Coordinates of N, CA and C in Angstrom, one line a residue:
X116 N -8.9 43.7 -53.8 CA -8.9 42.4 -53.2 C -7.6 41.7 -53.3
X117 N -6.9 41.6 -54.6 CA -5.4 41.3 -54.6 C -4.5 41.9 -53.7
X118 N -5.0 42.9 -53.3 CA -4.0 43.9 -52.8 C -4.1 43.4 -51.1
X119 N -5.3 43.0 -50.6 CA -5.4 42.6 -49.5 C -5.2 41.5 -49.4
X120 N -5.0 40.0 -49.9 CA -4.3 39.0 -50.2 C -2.8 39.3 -49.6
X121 N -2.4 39.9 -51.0 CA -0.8 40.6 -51.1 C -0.3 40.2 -49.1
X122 N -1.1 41.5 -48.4 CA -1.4 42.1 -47.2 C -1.3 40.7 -46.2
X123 N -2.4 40.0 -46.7 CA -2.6 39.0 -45.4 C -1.2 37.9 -45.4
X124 N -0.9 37.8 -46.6 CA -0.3 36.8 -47.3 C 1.0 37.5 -46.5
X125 N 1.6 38.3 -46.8 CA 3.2 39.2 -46.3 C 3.0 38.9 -44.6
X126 N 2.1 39.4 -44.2 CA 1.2 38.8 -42.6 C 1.9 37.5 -42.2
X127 N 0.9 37.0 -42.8 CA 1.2 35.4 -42.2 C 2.4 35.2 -42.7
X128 N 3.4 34.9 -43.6 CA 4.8 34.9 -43.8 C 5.6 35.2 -43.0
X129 N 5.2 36.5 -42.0 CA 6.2 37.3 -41.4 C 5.8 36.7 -39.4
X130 N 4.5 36.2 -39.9 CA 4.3 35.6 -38.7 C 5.0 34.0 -38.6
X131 N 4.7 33.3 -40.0 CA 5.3 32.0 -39.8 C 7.2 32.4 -39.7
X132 N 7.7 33.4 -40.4 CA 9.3 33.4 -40.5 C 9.8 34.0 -39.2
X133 N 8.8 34.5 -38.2 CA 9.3 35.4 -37.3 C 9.6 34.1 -36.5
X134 N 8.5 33.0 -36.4 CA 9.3 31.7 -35.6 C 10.7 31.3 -35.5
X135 N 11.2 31.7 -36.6 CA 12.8 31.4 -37.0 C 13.1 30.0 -37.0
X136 N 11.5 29.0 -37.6 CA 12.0 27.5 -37.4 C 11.7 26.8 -38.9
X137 N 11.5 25.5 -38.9 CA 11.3 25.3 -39.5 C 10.1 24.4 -39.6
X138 N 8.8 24.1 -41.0 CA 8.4 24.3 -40.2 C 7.7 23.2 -41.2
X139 N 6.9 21.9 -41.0 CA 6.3 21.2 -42.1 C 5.1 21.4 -42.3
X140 N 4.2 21.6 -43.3 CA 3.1 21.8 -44.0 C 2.3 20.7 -44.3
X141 N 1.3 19.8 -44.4 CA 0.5 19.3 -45.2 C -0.9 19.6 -45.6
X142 N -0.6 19.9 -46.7 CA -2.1 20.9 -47.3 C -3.0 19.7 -47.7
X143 N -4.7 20.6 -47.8 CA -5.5 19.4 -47.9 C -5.2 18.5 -49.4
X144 N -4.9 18.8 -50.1 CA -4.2 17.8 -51.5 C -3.3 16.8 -51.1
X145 N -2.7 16.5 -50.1 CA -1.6 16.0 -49.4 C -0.4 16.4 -49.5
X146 N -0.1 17.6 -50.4 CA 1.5 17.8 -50.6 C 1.9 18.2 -49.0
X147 N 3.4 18.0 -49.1 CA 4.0 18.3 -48.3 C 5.1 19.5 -48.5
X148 N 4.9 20.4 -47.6 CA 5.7 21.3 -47.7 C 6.5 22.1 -46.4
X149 N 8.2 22.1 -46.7 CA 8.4 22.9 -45.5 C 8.4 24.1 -45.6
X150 N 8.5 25.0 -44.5 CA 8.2 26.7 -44.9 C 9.8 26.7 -43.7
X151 N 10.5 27.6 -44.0 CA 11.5 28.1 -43.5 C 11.6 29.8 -43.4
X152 N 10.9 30.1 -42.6 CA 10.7 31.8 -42.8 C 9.5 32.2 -43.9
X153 N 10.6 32.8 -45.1 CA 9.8 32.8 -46.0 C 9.9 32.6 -47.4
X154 N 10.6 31.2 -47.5 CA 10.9 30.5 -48.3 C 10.4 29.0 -47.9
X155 N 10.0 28.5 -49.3 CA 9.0 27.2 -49.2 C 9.8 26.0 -50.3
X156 N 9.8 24.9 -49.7 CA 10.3 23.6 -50.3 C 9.8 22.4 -50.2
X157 N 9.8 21.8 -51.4 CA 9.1 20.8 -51.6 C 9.9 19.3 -51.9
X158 N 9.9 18.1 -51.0 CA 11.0 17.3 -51.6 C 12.5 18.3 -51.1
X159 N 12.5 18.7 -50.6 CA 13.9 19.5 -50.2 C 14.5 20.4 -51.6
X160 N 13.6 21.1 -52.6 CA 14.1 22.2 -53.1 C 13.4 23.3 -53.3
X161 N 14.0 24.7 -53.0 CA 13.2 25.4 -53.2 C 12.5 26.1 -53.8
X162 N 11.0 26.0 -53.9 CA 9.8 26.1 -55.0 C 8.6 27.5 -54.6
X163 N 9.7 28.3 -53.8 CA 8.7 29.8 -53.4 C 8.8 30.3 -54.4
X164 N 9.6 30.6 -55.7 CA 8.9 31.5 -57.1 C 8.2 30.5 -57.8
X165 N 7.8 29.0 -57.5 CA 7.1 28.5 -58.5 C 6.2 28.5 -58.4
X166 N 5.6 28.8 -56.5 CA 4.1 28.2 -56.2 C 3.5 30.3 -56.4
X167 N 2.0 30.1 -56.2 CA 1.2 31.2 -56.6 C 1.2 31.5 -55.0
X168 N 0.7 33.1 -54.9 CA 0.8 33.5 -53.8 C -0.6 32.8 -52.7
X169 N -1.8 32.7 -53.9 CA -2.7 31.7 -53.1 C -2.5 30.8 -52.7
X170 N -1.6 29.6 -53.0 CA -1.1 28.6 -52.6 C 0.0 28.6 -51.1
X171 N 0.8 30.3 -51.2 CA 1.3 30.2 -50.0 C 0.8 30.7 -48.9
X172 N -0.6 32.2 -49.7 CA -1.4 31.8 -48.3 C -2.0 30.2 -47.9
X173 N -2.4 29.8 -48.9 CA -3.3 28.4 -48.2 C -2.2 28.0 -47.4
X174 N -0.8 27.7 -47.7 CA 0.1 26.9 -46.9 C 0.4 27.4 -45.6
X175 N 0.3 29.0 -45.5 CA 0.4 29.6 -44.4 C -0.8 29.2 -43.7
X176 N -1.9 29.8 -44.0 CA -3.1 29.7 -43.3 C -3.1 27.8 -42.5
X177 N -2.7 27.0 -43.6 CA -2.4 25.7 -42.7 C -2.0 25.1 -41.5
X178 N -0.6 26.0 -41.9 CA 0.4 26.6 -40.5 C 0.4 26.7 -39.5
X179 N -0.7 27.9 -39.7 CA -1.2 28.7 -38.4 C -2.4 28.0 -38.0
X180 N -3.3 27.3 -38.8 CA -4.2 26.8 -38.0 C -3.7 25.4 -37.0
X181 N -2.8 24.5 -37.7 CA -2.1 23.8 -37.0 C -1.1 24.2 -36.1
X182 N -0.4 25.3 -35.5 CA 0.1 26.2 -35.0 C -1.0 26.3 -33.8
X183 N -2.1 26.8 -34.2 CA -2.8 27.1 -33.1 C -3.6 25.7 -32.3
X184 N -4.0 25.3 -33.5 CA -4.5 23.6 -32.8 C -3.5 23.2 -32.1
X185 N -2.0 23.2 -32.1 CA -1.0 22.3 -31.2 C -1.2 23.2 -29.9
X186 N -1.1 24.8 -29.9 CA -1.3 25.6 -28.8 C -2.5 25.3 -27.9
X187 N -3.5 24.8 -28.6 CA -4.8 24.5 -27.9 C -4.0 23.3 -27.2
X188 N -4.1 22.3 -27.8 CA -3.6 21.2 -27.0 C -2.5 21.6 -25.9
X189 N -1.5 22.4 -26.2 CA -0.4 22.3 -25.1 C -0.8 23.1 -23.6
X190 N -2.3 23.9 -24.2 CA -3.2 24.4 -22.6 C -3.5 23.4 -22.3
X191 N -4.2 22.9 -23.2 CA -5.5 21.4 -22.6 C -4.3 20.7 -21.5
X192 N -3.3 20.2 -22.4 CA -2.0 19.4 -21.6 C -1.7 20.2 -20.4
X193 N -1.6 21.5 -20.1 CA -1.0 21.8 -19.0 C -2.0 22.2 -18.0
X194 N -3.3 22.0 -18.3 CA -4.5 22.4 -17.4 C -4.6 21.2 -16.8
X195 N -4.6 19.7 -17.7 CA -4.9 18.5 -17.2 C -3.6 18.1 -16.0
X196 N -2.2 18.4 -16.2 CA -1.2 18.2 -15.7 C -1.8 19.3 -14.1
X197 N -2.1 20.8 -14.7 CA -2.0 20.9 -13.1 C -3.3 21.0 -12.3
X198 N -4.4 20.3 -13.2 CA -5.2 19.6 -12.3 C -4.8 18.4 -11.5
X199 N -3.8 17.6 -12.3 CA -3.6 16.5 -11.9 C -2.6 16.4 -10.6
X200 N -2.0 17.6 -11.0 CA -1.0 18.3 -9.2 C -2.3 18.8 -8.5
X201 N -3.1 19.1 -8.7 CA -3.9 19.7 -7.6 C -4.8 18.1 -7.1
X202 N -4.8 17.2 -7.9 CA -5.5 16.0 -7.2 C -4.8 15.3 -6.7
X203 N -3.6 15.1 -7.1 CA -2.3 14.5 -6.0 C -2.4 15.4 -5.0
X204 N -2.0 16.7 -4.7 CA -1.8 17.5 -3.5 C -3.0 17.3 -2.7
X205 N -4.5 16.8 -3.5 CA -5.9 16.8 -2.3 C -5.6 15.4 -2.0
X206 N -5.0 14.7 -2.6 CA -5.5 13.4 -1.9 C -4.0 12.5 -1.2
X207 N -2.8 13.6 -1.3 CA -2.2 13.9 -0.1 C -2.9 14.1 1.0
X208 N -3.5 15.5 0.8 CA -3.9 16.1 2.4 C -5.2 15.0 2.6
X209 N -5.2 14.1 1.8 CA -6.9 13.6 2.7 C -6.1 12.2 3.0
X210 N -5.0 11.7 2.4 CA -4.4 10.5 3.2 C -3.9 11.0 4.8
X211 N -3.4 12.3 4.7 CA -2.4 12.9 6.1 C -3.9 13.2 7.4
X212 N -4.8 13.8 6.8 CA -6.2 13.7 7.6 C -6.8 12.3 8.1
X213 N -6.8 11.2 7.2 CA -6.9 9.9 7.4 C -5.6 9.1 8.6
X214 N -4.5 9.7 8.4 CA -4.2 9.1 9.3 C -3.9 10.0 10.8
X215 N -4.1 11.1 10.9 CA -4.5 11.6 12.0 C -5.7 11.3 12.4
X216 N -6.5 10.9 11.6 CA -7.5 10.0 12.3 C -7.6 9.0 12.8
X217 N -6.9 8.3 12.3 CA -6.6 6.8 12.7 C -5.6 7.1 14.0
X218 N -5.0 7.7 14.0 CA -3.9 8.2 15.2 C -4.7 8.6 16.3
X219 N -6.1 9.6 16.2 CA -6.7 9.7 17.2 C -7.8 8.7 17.3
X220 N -8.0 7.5 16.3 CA -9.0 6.4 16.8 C -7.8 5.3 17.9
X221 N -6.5 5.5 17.5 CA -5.9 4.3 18.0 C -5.8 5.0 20.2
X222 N -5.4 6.1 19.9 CA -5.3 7.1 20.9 C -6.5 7.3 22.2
X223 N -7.7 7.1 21.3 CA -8.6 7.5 22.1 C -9.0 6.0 22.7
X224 N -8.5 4.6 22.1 CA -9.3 3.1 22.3 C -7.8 3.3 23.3
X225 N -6.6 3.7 23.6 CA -5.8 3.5 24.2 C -6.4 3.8 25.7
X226 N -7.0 5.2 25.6 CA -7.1 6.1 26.6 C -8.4 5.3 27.3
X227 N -9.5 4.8 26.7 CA -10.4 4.0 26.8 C -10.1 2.8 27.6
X228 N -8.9 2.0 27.3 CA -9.0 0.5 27.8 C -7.6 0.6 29.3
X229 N -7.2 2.2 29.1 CA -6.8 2.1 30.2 C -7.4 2.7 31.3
X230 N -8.9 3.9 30.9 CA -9.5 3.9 32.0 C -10.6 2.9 32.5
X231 N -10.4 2.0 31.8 CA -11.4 1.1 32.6 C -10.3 0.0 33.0
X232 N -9.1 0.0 32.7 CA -8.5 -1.0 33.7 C -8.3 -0.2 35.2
X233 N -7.8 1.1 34.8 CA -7.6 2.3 36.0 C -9.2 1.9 37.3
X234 N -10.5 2.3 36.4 CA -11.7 1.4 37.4 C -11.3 0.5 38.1
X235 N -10.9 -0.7 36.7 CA -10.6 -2.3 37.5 C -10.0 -2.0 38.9
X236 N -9.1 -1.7 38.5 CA -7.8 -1.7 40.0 C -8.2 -1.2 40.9
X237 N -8.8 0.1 40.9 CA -9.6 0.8 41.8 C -10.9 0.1 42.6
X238 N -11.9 -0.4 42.1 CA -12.6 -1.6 42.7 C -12.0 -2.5 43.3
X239 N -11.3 -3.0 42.7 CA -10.8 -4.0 43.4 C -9.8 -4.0 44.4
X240 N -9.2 -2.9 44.5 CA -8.4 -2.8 45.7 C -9.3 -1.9 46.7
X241 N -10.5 -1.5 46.5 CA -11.7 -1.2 47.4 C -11.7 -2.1 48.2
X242 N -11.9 -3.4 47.4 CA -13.0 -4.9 47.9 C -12.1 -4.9 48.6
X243 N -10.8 -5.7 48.3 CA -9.5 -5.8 49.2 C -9.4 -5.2 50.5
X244 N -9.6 -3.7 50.1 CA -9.4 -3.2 51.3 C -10.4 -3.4 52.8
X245 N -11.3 -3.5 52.0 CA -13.0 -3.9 52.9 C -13.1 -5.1 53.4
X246 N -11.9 -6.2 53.0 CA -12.4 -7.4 52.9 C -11.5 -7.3 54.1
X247 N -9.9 -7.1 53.6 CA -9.2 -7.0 55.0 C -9.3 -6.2 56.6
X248 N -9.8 -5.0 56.5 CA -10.3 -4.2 56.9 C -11.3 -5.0 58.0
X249 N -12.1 -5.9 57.9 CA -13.2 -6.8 58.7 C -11.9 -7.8 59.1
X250 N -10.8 -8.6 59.1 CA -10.2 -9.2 59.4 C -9.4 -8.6 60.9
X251 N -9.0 -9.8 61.6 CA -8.3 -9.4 63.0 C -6.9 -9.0 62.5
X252 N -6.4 -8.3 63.1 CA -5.0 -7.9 62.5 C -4.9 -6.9 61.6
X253 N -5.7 -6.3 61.2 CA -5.4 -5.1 60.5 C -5.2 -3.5 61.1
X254 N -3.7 -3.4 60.8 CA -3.2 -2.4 62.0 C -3.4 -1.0 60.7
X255 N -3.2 0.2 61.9 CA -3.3 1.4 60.8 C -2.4 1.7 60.6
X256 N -1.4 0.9 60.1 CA -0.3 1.3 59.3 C -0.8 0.9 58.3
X257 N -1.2 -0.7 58.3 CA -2.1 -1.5 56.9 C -3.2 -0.9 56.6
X258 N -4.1 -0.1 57.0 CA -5.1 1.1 56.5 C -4.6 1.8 55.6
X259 N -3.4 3.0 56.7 CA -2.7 4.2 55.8 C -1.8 3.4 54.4
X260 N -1.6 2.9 54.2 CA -0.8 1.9 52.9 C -2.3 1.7 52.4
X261 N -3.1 1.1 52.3 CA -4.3 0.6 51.7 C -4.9 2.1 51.3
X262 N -4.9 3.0 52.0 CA -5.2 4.3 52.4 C -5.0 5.2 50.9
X263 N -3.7 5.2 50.7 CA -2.6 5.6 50.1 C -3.0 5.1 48.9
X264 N -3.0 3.6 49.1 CA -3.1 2.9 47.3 C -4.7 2.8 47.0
X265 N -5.7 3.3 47.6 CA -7.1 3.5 46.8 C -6.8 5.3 46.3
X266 N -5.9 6.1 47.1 CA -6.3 7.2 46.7 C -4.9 7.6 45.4
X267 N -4.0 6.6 45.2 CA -3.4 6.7 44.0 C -4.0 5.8 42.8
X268 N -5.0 5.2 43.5 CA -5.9 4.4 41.9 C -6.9 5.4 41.9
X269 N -7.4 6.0 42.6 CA -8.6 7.1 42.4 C -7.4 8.3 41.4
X270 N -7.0 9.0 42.2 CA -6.4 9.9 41.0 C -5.4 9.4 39.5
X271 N -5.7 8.3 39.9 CA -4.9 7.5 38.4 C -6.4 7.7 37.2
X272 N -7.5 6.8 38.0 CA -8.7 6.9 37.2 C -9.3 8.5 36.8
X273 N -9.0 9.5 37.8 CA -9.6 10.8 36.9 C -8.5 11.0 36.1
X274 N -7.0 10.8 36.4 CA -6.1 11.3 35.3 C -6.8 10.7 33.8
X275 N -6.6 9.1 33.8 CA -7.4 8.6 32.7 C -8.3 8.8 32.3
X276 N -9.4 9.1 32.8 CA -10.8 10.0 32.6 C -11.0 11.4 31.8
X277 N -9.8 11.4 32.1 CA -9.6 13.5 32.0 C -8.9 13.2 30.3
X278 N -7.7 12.7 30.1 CA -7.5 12.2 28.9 C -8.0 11.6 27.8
X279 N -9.2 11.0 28.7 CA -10.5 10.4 27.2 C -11.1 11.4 27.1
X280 N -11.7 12.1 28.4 CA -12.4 13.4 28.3 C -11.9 14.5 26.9
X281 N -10.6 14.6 26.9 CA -9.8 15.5 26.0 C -9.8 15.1 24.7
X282 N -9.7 13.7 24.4 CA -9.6 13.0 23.2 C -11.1 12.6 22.8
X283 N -11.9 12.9 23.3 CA -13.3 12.5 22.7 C -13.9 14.6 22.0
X284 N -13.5 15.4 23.4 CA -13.4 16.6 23.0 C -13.1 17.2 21.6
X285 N -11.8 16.7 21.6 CA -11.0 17.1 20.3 C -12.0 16.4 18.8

């Protein structure tokens, strides 16, 4: 049993000295102790032939459990960090989605209020044409010109039509 002590004890020493730092201790009694490899000090002198080897496993075993508890935490820390890049980067892409939406709501009320002005014009230079058209004096030059400007508001309104058509599509 001593001899496996001996064992664990040489172990953990060779694991705390292989750090090559230095390293502070607080055991459950409250001493404080630093470990440098594999040499131990107390108050800043060195007290590795005074303490028992149980004592430097407990200090070791301390070590390493605090050692490993800070290792826990520095995953927990880097899991939360790049979750926290991965919720920045989603709510990036959902601002850049939001405003391509708004780009195709502003886009498609554009396409919208100019085919129904495109209508307006179109009606109304119907009526126009109809109204003059019954009047004396309307020569067929004044037709082919009238002629002309109902059939560039007609293909103005399918162009605009065809555009909402596309933007409602989408």
């Amino acid at each position: 049993m001593i001899k496996y002590l001996k064992i664990v004890s040489l172990t953990m020493v060779i694991t705390v000295s292989s750090c090559g730092t230095t390293h502070q201790v607080i055991t459950d009694s409250g001493e404080i102790y630093e470990v440098k490899g594999d040499t131990y000090y107390k108050d800043g002198k060195d007290v590795t032939s005074k303490i028992s080897d149980s004592e430097k496993d407990h200090i070791v075993t301390t070590l390493n459990r605090r050692l490993e508890s800070e290792d826990e935490l520095l995953a927990q820390q880097e899991a939360i960090e790049e979750a926290r890049e991965e919720a920045e980067k989603a709510l990036e892409e959902a601002d850049e989605q939001a405003e391509a939406i708004q780009e195709k709501l502003e886009a498609t009320k554009e396409a919208r209020e100019n085919y129904i002005q495109a209508n307006k014009d179109l009606n109304q230079a119907q009526k126009s044409y109809k109204r003059l058209r019954k009047k004396e004096g309307f020569s067929t030059k004044d037709d082919a010109k009238w002629t002309k400007k109902i059939n560039d508001l007609s293909d103005k309104l399918k162009e605009t039509e065809q555009k909402l058509n596309n933007l409602m599509d989408e």
